[in-house]
mmCIF file of C-alpha atoms in Angstrom:
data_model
loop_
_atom_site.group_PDB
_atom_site.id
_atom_site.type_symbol
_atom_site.label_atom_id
_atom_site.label_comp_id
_atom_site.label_asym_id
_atom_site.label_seq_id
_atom_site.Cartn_x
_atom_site.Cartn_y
_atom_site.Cartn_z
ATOM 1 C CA UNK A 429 0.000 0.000 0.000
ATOM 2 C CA UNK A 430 1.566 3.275 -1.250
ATOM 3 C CA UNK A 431 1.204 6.191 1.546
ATOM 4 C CA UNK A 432 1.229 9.310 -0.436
ATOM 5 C CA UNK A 433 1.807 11.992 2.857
ATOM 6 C CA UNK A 434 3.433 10.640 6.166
ATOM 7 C CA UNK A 435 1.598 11.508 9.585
ATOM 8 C CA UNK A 436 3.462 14.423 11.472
ATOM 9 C CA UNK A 437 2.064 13.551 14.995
ATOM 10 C CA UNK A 438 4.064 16.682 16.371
ATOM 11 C CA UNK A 439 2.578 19.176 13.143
ATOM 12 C CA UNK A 440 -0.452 20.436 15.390
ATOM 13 C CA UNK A 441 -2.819 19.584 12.841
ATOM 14 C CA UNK A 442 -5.156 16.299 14.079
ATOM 15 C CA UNK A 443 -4.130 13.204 12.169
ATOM 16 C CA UNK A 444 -7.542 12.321 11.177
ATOM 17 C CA UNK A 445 -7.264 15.921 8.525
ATOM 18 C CA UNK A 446 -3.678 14.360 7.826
ATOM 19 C CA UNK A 447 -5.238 10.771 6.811
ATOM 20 C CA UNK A 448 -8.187 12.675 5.187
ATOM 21 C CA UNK A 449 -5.909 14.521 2.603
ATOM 22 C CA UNK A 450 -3.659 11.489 2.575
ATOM 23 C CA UNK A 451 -6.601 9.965 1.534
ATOM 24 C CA UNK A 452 -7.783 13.109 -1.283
ATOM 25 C CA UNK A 453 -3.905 12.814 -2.408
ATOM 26 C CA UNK A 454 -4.188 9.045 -3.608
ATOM 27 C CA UNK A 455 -7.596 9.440 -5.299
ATOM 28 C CA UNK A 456 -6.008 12.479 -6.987
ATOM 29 C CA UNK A 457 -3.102 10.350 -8.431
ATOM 30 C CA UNK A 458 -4.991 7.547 -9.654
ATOM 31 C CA UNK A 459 -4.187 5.192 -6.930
ATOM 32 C CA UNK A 460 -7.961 4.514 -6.374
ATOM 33 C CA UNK A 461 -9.979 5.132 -9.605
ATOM 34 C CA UNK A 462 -13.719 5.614 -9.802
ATOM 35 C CA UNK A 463 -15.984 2.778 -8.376
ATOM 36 C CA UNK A 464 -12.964 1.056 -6.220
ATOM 37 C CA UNK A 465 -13.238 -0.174 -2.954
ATOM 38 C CA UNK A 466 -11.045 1.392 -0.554
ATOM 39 C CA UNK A 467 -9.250 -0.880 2.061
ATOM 40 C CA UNK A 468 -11.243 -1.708 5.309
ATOM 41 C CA UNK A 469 -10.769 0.831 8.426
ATOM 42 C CA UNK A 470 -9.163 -1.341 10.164
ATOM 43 C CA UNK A 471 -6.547 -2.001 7.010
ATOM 44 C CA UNK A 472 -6.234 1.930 6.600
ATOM 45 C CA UNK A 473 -5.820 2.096 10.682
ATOM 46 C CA UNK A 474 -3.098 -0.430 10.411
ATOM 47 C CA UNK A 475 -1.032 1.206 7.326
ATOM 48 C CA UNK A 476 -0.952 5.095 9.006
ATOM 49 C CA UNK A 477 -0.811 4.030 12.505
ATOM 50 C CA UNK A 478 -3.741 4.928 13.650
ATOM 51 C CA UNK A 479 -7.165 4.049 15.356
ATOM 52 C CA UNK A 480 -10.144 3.071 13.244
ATOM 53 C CA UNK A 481 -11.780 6.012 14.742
ATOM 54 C CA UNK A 482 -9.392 8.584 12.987
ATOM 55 C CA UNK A 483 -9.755 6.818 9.681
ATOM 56 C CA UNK A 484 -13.903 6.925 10.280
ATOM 57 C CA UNK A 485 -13.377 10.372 10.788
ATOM 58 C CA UNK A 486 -11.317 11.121 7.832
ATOM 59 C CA UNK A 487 -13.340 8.972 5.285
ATOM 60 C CA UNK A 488 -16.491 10.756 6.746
ATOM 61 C CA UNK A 489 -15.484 13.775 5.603
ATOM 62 C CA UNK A 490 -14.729 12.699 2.381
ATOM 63 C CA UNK A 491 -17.873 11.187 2.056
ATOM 64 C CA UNK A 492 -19.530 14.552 3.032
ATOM 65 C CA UNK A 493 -17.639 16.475 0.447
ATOM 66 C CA UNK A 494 -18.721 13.604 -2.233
ATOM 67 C CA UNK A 495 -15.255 11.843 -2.736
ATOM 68 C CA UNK A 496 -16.075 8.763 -1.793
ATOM 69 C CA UNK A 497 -19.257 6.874 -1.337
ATOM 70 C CA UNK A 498 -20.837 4.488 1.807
ATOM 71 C CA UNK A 499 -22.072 1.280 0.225
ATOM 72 C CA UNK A 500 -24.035 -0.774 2.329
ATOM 73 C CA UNK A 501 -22.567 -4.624 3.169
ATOM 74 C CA UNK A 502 -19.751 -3.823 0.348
ATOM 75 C CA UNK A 503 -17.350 -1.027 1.431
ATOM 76 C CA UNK A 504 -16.144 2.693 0.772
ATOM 77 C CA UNK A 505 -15.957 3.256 -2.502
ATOM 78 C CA UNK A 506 -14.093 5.820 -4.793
ATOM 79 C CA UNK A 507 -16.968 8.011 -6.152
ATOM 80 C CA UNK A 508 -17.603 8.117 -9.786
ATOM 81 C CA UNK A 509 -17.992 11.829 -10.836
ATOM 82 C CA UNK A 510 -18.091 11.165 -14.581
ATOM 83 C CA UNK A 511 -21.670 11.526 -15.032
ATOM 84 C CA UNK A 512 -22.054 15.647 -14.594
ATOM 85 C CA UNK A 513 -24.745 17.355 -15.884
ATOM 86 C CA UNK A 514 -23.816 20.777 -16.855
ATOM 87 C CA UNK A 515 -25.377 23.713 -18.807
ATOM 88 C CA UNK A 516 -27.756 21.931 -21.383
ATOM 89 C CA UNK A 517 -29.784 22.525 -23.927
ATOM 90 C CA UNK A 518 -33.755 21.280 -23.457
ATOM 91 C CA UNK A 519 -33.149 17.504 -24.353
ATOM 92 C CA UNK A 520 -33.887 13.537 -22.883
ATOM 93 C CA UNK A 521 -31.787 11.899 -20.822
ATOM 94 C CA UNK A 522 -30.504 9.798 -23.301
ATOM 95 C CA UNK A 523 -29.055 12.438 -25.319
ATOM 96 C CA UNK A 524 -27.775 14.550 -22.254
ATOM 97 C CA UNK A 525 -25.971 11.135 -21.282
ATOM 98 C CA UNK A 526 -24.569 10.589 -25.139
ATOM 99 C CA UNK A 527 -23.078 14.059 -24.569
ATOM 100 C CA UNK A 528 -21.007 13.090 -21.849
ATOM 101 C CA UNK A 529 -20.104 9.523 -23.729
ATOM 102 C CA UNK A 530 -22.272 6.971 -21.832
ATOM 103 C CA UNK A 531 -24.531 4.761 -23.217
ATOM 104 C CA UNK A 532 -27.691 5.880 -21.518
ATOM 105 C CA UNK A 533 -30.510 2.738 -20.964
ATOM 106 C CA UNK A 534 -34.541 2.598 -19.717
ATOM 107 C CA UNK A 535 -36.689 0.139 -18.170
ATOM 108 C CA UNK A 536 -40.159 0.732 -18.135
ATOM 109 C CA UNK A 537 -41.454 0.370 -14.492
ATOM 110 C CA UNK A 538 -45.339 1.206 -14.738
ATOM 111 C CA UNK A 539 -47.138 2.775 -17.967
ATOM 112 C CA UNK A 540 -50.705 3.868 -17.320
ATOM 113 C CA UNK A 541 -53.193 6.086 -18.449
ATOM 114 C CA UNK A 542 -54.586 8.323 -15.367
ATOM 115 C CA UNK A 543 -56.521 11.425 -15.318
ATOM 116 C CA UNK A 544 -55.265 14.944 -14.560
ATOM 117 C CA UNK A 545 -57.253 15.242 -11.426
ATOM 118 C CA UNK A 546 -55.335 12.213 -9.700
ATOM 119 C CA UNK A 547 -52.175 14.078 -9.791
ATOM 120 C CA UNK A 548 -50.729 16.765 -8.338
ATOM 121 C CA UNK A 549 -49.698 19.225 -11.394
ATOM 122 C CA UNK A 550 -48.167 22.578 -11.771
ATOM 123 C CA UNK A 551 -50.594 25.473 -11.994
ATOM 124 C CA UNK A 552 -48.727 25.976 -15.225
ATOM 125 C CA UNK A 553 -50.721 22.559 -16.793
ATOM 126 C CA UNK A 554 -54.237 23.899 -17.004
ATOM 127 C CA UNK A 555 -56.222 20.640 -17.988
ATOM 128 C CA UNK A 556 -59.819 19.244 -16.315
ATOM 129 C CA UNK A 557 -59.633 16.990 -13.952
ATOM 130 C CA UNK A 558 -61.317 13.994 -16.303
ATOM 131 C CA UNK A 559 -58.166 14.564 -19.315
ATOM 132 C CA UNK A 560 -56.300 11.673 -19.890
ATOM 133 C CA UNK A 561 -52.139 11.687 -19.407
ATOM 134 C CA UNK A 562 -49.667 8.918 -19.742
ATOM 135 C CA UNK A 563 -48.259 7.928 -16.747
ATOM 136 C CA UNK A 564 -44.839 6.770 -17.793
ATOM 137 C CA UNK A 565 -42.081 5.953 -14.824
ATOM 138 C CA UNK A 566 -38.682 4.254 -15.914
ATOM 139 C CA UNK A 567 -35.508 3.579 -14.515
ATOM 140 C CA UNK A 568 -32.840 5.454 -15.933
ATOM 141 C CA UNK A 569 -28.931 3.389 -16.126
ATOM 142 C CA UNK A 570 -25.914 4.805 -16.877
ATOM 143 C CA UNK A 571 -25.094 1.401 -19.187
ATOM 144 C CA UNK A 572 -26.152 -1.117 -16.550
ATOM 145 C CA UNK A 573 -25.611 1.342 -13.303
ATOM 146 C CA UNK A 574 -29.054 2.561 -11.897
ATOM 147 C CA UNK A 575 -28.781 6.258 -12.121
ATOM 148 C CA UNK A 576 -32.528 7.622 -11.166
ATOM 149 C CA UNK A 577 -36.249 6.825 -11.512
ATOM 150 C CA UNK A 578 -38.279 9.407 -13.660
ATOM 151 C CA UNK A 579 -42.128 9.434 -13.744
ATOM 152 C CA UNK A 580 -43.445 11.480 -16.921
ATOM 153 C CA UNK A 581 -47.070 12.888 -17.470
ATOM 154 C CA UNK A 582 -47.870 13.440 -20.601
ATOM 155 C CA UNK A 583 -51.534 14.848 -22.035
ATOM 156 C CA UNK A 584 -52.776 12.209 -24.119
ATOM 157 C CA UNK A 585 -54.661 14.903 -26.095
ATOM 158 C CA UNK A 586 -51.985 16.222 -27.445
ATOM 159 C CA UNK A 587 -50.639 12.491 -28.095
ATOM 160 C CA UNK A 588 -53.088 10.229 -29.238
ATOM 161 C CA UNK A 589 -51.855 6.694 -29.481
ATOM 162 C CA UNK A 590 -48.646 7.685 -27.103
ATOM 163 C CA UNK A 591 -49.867 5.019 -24.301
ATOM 164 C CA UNK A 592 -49.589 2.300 -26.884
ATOM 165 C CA UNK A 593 -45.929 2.262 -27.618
ATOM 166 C CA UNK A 594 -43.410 0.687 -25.278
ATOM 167 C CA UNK A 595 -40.786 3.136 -24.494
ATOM 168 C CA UNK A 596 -38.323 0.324 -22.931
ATOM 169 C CA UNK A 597 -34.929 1.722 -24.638
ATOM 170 C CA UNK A 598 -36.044 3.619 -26.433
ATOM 171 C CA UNK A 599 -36.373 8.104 -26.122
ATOM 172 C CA UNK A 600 -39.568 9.755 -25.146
ATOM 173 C CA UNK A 601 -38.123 12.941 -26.989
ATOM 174 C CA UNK A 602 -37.155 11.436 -30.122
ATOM 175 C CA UNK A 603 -40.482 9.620 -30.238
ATOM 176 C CA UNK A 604 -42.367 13.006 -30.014
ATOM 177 C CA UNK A 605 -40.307 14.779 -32.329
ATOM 178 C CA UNK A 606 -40.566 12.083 -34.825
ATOM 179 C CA UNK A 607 -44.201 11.071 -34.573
ATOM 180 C CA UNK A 608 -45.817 14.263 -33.212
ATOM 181 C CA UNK A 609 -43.460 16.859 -34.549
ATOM 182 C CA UNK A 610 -42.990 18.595 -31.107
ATOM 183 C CA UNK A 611 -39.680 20.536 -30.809
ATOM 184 C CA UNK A 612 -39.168 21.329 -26.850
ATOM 185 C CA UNK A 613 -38.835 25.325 -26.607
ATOM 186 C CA UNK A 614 -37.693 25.622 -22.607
ATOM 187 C CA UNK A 615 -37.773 23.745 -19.365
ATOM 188 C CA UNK A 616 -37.999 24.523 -15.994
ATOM 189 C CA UNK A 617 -36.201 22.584 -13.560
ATOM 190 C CA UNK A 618 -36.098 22.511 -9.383
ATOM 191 C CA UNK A 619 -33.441 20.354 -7.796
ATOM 192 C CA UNK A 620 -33.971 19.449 -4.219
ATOM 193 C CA UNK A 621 -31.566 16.833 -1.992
ATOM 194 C CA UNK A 622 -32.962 14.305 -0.080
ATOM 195 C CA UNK A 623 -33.056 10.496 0.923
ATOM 196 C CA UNK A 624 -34.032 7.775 -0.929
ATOM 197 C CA UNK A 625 -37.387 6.613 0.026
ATOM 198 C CA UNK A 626 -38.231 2.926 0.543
ATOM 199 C CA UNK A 627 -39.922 2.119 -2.058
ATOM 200 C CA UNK A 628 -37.042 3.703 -4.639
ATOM 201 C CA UNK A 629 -34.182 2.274 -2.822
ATOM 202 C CA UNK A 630 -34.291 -0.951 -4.140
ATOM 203 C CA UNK A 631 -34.647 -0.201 -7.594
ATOM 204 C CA UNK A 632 -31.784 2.099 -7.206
ATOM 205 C CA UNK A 633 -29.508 -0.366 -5.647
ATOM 206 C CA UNK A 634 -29.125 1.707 -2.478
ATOM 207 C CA UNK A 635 -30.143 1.873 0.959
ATOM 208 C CA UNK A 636 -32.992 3.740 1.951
ATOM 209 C CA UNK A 637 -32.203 7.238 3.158
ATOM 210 C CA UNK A 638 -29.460 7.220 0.826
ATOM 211 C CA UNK A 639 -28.218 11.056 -0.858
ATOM 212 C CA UNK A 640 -30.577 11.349 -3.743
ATOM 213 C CA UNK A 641 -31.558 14.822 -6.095
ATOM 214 C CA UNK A 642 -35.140 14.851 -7.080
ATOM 215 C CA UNK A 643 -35.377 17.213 -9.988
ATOM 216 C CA UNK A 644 -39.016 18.590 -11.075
ATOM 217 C CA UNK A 645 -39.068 19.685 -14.552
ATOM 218 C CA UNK A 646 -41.824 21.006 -16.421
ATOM 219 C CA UNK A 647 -41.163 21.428 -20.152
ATOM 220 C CA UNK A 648 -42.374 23.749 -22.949
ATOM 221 C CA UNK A 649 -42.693 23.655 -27.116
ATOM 222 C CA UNK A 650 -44.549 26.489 -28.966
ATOM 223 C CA UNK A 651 -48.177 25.559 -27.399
ATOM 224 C CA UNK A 652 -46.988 25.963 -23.750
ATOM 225 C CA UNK A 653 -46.442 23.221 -21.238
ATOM 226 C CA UNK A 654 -46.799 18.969 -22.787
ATOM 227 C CA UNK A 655 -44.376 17.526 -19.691
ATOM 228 C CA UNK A 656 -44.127 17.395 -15.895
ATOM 229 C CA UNK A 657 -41.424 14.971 -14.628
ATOM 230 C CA UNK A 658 -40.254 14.269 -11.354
ATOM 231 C CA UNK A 659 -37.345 12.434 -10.561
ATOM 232 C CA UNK A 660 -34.768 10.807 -8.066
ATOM 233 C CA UNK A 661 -31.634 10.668 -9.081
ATOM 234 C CA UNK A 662 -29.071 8.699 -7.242
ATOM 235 C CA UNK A 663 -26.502 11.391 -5.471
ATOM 236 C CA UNK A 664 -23.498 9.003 -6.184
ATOM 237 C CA UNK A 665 -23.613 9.170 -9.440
ATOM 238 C CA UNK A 666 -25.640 11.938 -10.639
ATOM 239 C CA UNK A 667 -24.198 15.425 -10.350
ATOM 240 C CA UNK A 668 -24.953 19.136 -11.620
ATOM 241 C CA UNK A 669 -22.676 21.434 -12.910
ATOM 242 C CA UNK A 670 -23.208 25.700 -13.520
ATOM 243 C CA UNK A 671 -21.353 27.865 -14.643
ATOM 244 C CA UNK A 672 -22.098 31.436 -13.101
ATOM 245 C CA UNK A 673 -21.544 34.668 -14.349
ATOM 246 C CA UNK A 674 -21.867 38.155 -13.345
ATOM 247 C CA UNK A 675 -23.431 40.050 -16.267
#
């Protein structure tokens, strides 16, 4: 095991920040790549010379800062940071993910046809209560990795025949461009960080309670709003970028 920074016991600083950017150091050289296991705490412990308090300590932080990653029953693992959303253009998840080279994947997890009145909608989507709307929820992969669980509404109205076609693999926005002619105009999107709730965690491969975003997006074309999405997206391995500016 190659131990980039020595402990100075005598430096003043408390060897648990010492292991931490130990720790930063070797993810920052390569050492550990993204989606490694890290040795045990007690393995760590044993290689600086310290308890397996100061190394929980130090890989707690790191965790908290979104360096590495709690998996429960398998470990500590180096996070994987390659899947970044940054500024984008109004498009699917599949392209967004073909923009950052990954090979983005869909399983169809319910499809139903509900009314607008059994959901709870933006003010924005002004439909009666009796319209019909596809109720589409997938789970998104990163290849094979789970990466989030979106549910789509979409008014049938506007999309006859939409319900009937199974969207396992294959891009809600390419269908609509394609078969309805809709070109998406703007989109509106809240991000909010919470846990992963039981009945997502599962399908996610995490434990409940785990860091999650859930992103609400309501999209526009020409005619106003035609989507509200909500989704949870696994905080591992989904992160957003922005760049900011001052004029």
């Amino acid at each position: 095991m190659v131990i980039v920074n020595r402990l100075d016991p005598t430096s003043g600083v408390p060897l648990y920040l010492q292991v931490e950017r130990s720790l930063q150091q070797r993810v920052d050289v390569g050492e550990w790549v993204p989606g490694e296991r890290l040795p045990t705490e007690e393995e760590l412990g044993k290689a600086y010379g310290v308890s397996r308090v100061t190394v929980r300590q130090a890989v707690a932080r790191l965790v908290d800062r979104g360096v590495l990653v709690r998996e429960q029953g398998r470990g500590t693992f180096v996070r994987d940071t390659s899947l970044t959303a940054g500024a984008r253009w109004v498009t699917s998840f599949t392209a967004e993910l073909a923009q950052l080279g990954h090979s983005a994947g869909s399983l169809v997890l319910g499809q139903t046809v509900v009314t607008a009145g059994e959901e709870d909608l933006p003010p924005e989507i002004q439909l009666p209560a009796d319209a019909r709307m596809l109720r589409l929820r997938r789970l998104r992969t990163d290849g094979s990795r789970p990466v989030g669980v979106q549910t789509a509404l979409l008014p049938l109205d506007r999309f006859p025949g939409l319900a009937d076609i199974d969207f396992t693999d294959r891009s809600l926005y390419r269908t609509l461009n394609e078969r309805y002619g809709l070109v998406p105009r703007e989109a509106v999107e809240t991000f909010t960080v919470g846990g992963v709730l039981d009945e997502d965690a599962t399908t996610l491969g995490v434990a409940p309670g785990a860091h999650a975003f859930y992103v609400e997006r309501l999209t526009f074309d020409a005619h106003g709003p035609f989507e509200h999405v909500r989704s949870v997206m696994r905080g591992d391995r989904y992160r957003v970028r922005l760049a900011l500016r001052t004029s």
